[in-house]
XYZ file of C-alpha atoms in Angstrom:
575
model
C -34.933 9.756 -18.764
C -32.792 11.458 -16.752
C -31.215 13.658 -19.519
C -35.143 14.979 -20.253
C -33.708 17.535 -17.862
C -31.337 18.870 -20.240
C -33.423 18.406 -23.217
C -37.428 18.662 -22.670
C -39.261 21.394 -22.920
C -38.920 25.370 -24.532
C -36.855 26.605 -21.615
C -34.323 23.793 -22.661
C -33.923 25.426 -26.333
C -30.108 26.910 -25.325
C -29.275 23.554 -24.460
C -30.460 22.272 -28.037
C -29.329 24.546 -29.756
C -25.449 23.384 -28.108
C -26.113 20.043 -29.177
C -27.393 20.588 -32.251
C -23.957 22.530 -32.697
C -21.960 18.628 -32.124
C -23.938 17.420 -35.136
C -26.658 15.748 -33.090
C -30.650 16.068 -34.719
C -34.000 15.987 -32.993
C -34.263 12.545 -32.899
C -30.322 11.558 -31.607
C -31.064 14.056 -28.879
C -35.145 12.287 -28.217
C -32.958 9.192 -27.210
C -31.611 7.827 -24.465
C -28.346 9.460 -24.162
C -25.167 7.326 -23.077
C -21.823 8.557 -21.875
C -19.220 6.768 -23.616
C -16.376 7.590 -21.342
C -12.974 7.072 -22.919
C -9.308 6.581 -20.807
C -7.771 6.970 -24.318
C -4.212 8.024 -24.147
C -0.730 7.690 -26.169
C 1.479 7.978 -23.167
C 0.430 3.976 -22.588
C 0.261 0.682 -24.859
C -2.384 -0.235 -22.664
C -4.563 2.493 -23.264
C -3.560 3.359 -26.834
C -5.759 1.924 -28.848
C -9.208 3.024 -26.340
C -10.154 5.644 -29.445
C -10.625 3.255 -32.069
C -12.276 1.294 -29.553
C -14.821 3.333 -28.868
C -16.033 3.603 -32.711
C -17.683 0.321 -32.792
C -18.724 0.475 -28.812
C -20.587 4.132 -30.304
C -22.123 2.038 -33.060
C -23.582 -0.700 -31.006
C -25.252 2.204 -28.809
C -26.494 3.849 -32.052
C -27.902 -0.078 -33.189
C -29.602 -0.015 -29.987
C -31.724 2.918 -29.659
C -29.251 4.988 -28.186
C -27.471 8.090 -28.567
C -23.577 7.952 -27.395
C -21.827 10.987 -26.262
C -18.394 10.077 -25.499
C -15.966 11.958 -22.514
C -12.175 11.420 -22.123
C -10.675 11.410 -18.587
C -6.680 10.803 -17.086
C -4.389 7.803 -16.003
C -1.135 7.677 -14.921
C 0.724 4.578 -16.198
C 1.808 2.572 -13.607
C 4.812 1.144 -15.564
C 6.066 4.145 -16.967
C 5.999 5.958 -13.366
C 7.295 2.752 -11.521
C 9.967 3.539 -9.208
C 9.696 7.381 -9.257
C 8.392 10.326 -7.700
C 5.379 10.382 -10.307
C 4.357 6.695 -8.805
C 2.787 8.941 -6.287
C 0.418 9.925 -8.591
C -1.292 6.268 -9.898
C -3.511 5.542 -6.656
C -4.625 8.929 -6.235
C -5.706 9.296 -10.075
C -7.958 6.860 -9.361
C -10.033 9.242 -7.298
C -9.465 11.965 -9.637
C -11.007 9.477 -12.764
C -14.031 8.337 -10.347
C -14.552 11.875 -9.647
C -14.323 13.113 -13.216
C -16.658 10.283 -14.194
C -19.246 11.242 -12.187
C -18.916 14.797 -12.620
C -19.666 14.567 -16.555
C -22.554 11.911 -16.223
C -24.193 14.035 -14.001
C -23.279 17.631 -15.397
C -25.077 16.307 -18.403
C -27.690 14.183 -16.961
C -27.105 11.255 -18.872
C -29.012 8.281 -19.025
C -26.068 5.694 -18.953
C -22.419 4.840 -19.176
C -19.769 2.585 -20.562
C -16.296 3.181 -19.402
C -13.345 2.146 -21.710
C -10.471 1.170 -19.507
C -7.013 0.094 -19.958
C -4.186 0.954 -17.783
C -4.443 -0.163 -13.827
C -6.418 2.567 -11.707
C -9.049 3.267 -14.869
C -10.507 -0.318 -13.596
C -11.609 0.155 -10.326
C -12.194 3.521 -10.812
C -14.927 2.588 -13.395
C -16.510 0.219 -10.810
C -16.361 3.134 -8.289
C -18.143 5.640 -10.569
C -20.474 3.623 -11.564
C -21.184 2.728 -8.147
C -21.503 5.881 -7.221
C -24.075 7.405 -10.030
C -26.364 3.709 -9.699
C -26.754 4.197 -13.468
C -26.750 1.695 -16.378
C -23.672 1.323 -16.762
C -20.688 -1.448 -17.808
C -17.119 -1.548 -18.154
C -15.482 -2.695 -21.236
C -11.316 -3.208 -20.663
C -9.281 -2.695 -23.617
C -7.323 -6.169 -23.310
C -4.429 -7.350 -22.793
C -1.071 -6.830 -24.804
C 0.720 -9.856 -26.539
C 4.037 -11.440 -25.685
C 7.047 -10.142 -26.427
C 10.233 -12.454 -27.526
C 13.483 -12.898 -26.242
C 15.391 -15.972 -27.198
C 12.663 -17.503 -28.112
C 11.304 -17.210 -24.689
C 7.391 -14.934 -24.051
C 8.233 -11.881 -21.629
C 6.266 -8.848 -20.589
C 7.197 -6.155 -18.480
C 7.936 -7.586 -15.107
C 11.577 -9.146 -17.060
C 12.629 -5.970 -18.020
C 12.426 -4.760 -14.325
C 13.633 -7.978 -12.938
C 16.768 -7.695 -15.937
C 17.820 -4.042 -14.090
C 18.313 -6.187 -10.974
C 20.052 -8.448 -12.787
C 21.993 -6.455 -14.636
C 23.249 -4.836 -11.925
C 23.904 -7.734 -10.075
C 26.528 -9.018 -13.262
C 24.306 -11.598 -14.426
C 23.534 -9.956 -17.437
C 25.278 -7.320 -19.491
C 24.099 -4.139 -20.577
C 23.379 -5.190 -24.407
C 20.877 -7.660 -22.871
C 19.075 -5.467 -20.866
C 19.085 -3.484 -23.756
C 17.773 -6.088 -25.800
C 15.088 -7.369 -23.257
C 13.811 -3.675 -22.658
C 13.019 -3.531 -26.948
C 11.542 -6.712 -26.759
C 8.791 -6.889 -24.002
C 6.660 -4.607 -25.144
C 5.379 -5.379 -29.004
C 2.092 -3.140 -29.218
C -1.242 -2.018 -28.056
C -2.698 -3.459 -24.970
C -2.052 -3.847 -20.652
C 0.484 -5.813 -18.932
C 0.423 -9.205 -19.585
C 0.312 -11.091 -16.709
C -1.980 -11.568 -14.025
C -0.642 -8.481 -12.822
C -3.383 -5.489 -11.610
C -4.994 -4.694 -15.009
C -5.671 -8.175 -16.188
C -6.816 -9.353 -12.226
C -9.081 -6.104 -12.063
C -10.370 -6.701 -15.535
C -11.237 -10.324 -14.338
C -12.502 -9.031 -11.082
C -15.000 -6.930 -12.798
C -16.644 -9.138 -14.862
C -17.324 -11.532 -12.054
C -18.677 -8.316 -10.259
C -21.277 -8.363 -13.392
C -19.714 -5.205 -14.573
C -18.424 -6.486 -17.779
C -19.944 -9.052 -19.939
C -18.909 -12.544 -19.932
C -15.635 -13.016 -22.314
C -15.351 -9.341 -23.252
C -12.620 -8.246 -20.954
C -10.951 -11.576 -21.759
C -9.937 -10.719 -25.441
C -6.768 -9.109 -25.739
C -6.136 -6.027 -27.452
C -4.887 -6.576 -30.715
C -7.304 -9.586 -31.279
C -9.804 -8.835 -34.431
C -12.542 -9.968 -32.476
C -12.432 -7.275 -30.015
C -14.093 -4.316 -31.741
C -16.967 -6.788 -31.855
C -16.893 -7.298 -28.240
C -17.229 -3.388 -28.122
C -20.373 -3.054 -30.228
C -21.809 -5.953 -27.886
C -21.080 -3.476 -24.936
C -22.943 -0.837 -26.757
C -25.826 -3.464 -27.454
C -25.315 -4.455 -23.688
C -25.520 -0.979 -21.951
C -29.031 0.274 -23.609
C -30.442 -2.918 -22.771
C -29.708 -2.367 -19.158
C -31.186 1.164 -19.849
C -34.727 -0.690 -20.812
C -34.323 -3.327 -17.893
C -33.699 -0.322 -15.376
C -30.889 -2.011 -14.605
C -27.625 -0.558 -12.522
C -24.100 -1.204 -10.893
C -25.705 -1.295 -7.305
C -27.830 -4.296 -8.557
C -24.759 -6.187 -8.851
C -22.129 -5.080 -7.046
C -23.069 -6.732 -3.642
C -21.643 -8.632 -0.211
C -22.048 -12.134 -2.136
C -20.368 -10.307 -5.612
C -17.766 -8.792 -4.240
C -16.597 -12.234 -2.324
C -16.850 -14.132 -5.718
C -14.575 -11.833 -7.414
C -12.178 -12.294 -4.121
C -12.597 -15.849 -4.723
C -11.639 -15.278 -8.611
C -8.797 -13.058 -7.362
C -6.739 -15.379 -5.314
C -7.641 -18.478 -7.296
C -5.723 -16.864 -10.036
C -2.959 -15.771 -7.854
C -3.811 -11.660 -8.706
C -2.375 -8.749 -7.619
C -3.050 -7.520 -4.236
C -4.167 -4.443 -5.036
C -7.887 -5.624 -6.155
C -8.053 -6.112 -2.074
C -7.410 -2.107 -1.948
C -9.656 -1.606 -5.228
C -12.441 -4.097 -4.394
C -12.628 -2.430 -0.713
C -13.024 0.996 -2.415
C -15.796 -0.505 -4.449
C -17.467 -2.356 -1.776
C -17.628 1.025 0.021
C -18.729 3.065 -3.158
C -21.711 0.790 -3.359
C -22.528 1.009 0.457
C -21.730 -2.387 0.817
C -20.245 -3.677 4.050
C -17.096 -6.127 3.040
C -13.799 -6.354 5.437
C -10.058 -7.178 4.944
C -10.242 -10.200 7.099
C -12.876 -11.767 4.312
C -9.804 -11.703 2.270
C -7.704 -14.092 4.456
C -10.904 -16.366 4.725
C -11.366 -16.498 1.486
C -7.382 -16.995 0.459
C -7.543 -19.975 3.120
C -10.235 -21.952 1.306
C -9.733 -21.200 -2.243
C -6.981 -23.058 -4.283
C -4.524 -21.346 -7.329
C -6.097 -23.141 -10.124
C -4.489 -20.904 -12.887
C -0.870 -21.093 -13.821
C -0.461 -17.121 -14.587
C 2.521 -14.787 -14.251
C 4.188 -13.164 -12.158
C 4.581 -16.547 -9.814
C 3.372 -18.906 -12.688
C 3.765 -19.550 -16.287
C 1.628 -18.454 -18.849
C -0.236 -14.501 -19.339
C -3.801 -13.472 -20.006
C -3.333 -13.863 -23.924
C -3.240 -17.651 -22.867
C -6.098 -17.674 -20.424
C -8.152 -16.399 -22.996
C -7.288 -19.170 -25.590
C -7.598 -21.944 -22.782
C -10.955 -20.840 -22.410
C -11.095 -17.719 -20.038
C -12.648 -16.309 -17.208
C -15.972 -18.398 -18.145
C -13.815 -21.722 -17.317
C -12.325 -20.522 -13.843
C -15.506 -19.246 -12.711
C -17.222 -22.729 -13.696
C -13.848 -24.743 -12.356
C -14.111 -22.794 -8.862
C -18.261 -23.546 -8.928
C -18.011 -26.978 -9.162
C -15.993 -26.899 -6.363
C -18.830 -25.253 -4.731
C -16.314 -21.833 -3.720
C -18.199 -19.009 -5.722
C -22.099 -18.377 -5.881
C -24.154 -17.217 -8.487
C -24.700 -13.548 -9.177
C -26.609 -11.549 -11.573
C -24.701 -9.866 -14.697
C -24.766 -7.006 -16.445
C -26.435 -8.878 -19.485
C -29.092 -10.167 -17.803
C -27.583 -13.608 -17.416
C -27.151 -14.895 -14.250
C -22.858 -15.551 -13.412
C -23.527 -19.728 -13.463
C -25.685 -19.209 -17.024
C -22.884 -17.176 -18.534
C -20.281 -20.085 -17.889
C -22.355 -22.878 -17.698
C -21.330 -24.031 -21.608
C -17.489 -23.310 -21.306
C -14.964 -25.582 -21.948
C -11.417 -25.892 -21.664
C -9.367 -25.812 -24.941
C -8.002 -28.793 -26.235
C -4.623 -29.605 -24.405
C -4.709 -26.300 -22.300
C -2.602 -26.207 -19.055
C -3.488 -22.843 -17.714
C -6.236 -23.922 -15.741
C -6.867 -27.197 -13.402
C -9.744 -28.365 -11.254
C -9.994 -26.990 -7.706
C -8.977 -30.666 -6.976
C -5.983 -30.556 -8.489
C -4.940 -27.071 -8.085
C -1.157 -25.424 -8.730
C -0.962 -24.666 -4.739
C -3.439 -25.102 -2.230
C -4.372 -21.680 -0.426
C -4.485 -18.413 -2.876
C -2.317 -16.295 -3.747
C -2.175 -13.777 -0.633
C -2.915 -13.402 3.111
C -4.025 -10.579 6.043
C -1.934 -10.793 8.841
C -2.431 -8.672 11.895
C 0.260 -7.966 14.972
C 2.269 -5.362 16.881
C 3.290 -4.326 13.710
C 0.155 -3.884 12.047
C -2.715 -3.729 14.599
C -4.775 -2.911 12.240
C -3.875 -5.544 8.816
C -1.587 -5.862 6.376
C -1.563 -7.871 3.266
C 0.892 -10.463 2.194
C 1.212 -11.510 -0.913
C 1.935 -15.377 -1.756
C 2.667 -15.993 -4.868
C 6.038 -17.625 -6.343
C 6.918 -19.379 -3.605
C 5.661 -21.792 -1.198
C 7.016 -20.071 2.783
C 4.801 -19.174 5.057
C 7.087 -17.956 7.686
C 10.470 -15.819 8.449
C 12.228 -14.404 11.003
C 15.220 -11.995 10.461
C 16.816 -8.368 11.267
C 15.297 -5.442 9.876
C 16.925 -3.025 7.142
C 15.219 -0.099 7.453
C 14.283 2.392 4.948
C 12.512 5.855 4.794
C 11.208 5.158 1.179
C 11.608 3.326 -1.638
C 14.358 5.296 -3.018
C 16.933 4.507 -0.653
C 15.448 0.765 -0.148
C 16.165 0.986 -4.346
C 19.541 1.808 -3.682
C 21.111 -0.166 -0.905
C 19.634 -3.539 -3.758
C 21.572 -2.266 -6.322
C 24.610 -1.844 -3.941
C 24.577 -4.998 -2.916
C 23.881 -4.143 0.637
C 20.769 -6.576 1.120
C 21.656 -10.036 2.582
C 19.802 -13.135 2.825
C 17.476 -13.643 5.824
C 17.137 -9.727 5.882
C 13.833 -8.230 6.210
C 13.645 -5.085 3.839
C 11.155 -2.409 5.872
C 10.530 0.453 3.293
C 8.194 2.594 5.732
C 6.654 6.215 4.875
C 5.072 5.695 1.626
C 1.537 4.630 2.301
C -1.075 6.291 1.062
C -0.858 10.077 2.951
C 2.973 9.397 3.818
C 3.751 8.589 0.401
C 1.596 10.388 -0.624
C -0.047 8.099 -2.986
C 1.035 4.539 -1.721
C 3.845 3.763 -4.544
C 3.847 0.360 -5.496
C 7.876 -0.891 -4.502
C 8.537 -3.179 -7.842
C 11.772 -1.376 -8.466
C 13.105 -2.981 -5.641
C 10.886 -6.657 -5.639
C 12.405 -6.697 -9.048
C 15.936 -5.965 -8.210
C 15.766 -8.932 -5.638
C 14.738 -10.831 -8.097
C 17.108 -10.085 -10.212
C 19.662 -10.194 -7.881
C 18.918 -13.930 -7.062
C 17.623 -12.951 -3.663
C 13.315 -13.012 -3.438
C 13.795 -16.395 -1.863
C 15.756 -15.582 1.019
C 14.389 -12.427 1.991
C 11.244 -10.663 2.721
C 9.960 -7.309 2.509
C 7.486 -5.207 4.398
C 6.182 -1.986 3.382
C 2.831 0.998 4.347
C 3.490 1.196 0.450
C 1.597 -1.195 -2.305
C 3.016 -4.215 -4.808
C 2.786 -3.879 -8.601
C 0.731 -7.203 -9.543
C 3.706 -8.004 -11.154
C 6.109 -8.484 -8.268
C 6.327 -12.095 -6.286
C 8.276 -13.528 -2.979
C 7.490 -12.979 0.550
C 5.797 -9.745 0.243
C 4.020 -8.132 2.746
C 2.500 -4.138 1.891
C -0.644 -2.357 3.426
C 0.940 -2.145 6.474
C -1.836 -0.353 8.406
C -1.855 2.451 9.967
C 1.237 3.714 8.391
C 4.156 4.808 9.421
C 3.079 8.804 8.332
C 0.588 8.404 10.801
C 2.156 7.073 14.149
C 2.232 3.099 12.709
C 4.755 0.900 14.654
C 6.756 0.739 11.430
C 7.802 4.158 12.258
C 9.499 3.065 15.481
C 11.571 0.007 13.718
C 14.886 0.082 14.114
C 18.022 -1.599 11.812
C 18.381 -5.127 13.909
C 15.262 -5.367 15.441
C 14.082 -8.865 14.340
C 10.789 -9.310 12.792
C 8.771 -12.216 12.817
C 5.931 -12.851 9.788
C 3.448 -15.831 10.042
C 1.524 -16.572 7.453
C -0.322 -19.034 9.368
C -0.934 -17.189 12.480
C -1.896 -14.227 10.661
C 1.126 -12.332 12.209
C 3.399 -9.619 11.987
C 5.755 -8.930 15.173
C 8.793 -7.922 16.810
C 10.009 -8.105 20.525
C 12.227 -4.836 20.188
C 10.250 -2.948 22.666
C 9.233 -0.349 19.650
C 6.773 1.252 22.131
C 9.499 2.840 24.224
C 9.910 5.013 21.208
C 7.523 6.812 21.023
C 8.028 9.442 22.999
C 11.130 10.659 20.163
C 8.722 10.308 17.241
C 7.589 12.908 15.376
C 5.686 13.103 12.871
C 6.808 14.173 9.485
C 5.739 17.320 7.996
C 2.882 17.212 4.912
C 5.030 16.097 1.845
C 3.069 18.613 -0.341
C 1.531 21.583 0.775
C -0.640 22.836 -1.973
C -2.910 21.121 -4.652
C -4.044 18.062 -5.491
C -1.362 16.521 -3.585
C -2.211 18.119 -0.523
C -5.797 17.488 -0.963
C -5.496 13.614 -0.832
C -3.049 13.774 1.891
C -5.649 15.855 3.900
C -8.864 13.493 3.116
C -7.579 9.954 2.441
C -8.562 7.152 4.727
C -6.574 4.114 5.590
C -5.474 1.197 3.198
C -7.577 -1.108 5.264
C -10.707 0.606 4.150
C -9.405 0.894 0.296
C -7.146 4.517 0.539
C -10.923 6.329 -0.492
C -11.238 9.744 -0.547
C -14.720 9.969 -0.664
C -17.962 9.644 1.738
C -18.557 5.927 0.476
C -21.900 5.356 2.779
C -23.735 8.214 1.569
C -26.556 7.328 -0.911
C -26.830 8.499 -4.355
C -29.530 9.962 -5.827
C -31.730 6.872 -7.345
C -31.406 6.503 -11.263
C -34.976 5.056 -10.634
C -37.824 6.230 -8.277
C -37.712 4.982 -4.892
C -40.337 2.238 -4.508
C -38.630 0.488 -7.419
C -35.555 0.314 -4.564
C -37.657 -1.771 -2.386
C -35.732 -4.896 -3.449
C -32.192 -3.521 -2.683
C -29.947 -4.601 0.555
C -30.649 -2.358 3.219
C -27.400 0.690 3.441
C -25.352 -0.355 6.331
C -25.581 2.106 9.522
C -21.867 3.042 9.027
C -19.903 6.556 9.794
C -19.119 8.447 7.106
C -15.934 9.689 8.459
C -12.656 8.101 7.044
């Protein structure tokens, strides 16, 4: 075991005698030890309720064999800091919780992990960790929060920001913003839609992270503490199979939950997330897969933002078991192993869609033919961006640009009413070290919502999208414009030209003769962990990662039991 080199042996008596001091025995401290690590806070509904969780997740370890010692780390919540200054924050916590993962499972030599996770970046940062330490490991999401009511109708978050466009477009007053802002939220549990948390949740478990169903329960449902002790049940018997993340997070993994991703019309983020993890994992998996993959894969769910219905539906239709086996039928994902020890095709081969359901259709009769988003290349992204698709049905547009250094003053020419139709809305200077952070923009998607205008405009951006926001989208916008991108060198009126279908993003306004009165803005922080990620992050195209993703970790196992493994790709580790 790998903590026998914190416990074994006289010279490990101080060590002991610490434990001892938590109320551990001999025999708790003779067992496998498991890292329990918790993303438990009260800032957050969708992390809220991540400490009771982890009583019957600890109990399931205990039943087991094992011995749980449980860790807290950070998030930033992406829908309280939406639209400010601390949105900066969300993409580079994810670092900061894959870092602080790792750092406590292997300060204490621990034998294996379970990550409770709730709130957008604690996903993918799970995966990464895990990837990273090539542990036994899982990740168990906390669920999904219930509808809220207004007027009888279900709403979640995204109407409350879509009702401050609205609102201060005159279509609604201010006592029904009022009312729709005490109404969306009704308790514990993430966004409700297929917005980042739910798509990365789903993403994970067809990565073999999570058991089959588990992520699919939604928070306040009684069954999910039992889903927890199953986790606890699950992890130690990965411990006895020698099982770990790198034995299922792979090239053919990794393009199933893509697959998964745009069938359900998910946020565009798990491209930036499930690049990070590809490259955690030493896995080679590019952008452009994305586009292939969007091309031939249908929307087969009927999920919000562009759609109907939220997770706490999906789950009663019949869940992420009845996608996966709807999408292979169709032949368009492979099977994988799982966490459990279940291949992907055995864990969904008996599920079945409930009676009457319309969340989910055949891939022969699917909601919209191509998924949910797109990569599109050009002068004004030689090196990708990433549209997203879903809401509407364009694939093209041409109009003048309205140009904006940042999302604040993007934010405020919407509310002014200074946005027209046909516009294209270039919010430039807030990707990931211009930002710093790479804010998500659905302040503004949702004030052109709300404003009656996502179907007449577009919007480009080195920044991200909230899974919540639809319309003719495009973000990623690579390189950006903090580092010498053309979208630095677009002017008001110069017209752009998207193309879904070519795969491109253009202008003819000569943007190259430019140049030569660019310069390049000064760091926007100078000091601390700010400055840090603006100094080491790599592009958006390779998943914003500040870490040496190629380098190998130390084995969990010895190394002729590696003999099975894909080869590590012969990759640079430079950014």
């Amino acid at each position: 075991m790998q903590s026998d080199k914190i416990k074994k042996g006289q010279h490990r008596a101080p060590a002991r005698a610490m434990l001892k001091a938590t109320g551990l025995n001999d025999e708790d401290i003779a067992r496998p030890m498991v890292a329990v690590v918790n993303t438990w806070s009260e800032v957050t509904p969708c992390n809220l309720h991540l400490r009771e969780l982890a009583e019957p997740l600890k109990a399931g370890i205990r039943a087991a064999g094992g011995t749980p010692i449980e860790f807290n780390t950070i998030l930033v919540t992406d829908g309280i800091a939406m639209g400010s200054e601390g949105m900066q924050a969300s993409l580079m916590s994810r670092e900061t919780i894959a870092d602080s993962i790792e750092l406590a499972v292997r300060g204490h030599c621990l034998d294996a992990v379970v990550v409770l996770a709730g709130c957008d970046k604690t996903l993918p940062a799970a995966a990464m960790a895990l990837a990273r330490l090539d542990r036994p490991g899982l990740v168990l999401y906390g669920g999904s929060i219930m509808p809220g009511r207004h007027h009888e109708l279900a709403i979640t978050i995204q109407d409350v920001f879509e009702a401050v466009g609205a609102c201060a477009a005159g279509r609604i007053d201010e006592n029904e913003l009022e009312e729709v802002e005490n109404s969306a939220c009704p308790g514990a549990g993430a966004c409700g839609g297929q917005f980042t948390a739910n798509t990365m949740a789903q993403a994970l478990t067809v990565l073999g992270l999570s058991p089959m169903g588990a992520n699919d329960v939604p928070a306040v449902h009684p069954d999910k503490a039992e889903q927890a002790r199953r986790c606890g049940e699950q992890v130690m018997a990965m411990f006895h199979r020698e099982h770990s993340a790198r034995d299922l997070i792979t090239t053919e993994s990794i393009r199933n939950a893509a697959t998964v991703v745009t069938a359900t019309a998910g946020s565009t983020n798990a491209i930036l997330h499930l690049l990070a993890i590809a490259r955690e994992a030493g896995q080679v998996f590019e952008l452009d897969e994305f586009d292939q993959i969007a091309r031939n894969t249908p929307v087969i769910t009927d999920l919000k933002p562009g759609g109907r219905f939220m997770a706490p539906d999906l789950f009663t239709a019949g869940g992420t078991a009845l996608v996966i086996r709807e999408l292979s039928r169709a032949g368009m994902v492979n099977d994988a192993p799982t966490c459990t020890g279940q291949t992907l095709f055995a864990e969904t081969a008996d599920a079945r869609p409930a009676d009457g359901q319309q969340v989910v259709r055949p891939a022969d009769d699917p909601f919209k033919p191509r998924g949910g988003f797109g990569v599109l290349y050009g002068n004004l992204a030689p090196e990708g961006c990433v549209i997203k698709l879903a809401g509407h049905g364009r694939l093209e547009h041409v109009g003048p640009a309205r140009v904006f250094d940042g999302e604040d003053a993007a934010f405020a020419a919407v509310q002014a009413g200074e946005i027209q139709p046909g516009n294209v809305v270039v919010i430039r200077y807030e990707g990931p070290k211009g930002g710093p952070g790479m804010r998500e923009m659905l302040a503004v998607t949702a004030a052109l919502v709300g404003q009656g205008l996502s179907d007449s405009v577009a919007l480009v951006t080195d920044g991200r999208f909230s899974g919540a926001t639809y319309g003719f989208m495009i973000g990623h916008v690579c390189p950006e414009a903090a580092d010498g991108g053309p979208l630095a060198l677009l002017a008001d009126g110069d017209e752009v030209r998207i193309d879904v279908d070519g795969q491109r993003l253009d202008t003819d306004a000569g943007i190259e003769s430019r140049r030569a009165q660019w310069q390049p803005p000064a760091p926007a922080v100078t000091q601390g962990a700010y400055a840090r990620y603006i100094a080491q992050v790599s592009s958006a195209s390779t998943g914003a990662v500040t870490a040496f993703p190629f380098s190998t970790p130390t084995p969990y196992r010895q190394p002729e039991r590696h003999s099975h493994r894909n080869p590590q790709p012969e990759r640079s580790t430079t950014a």
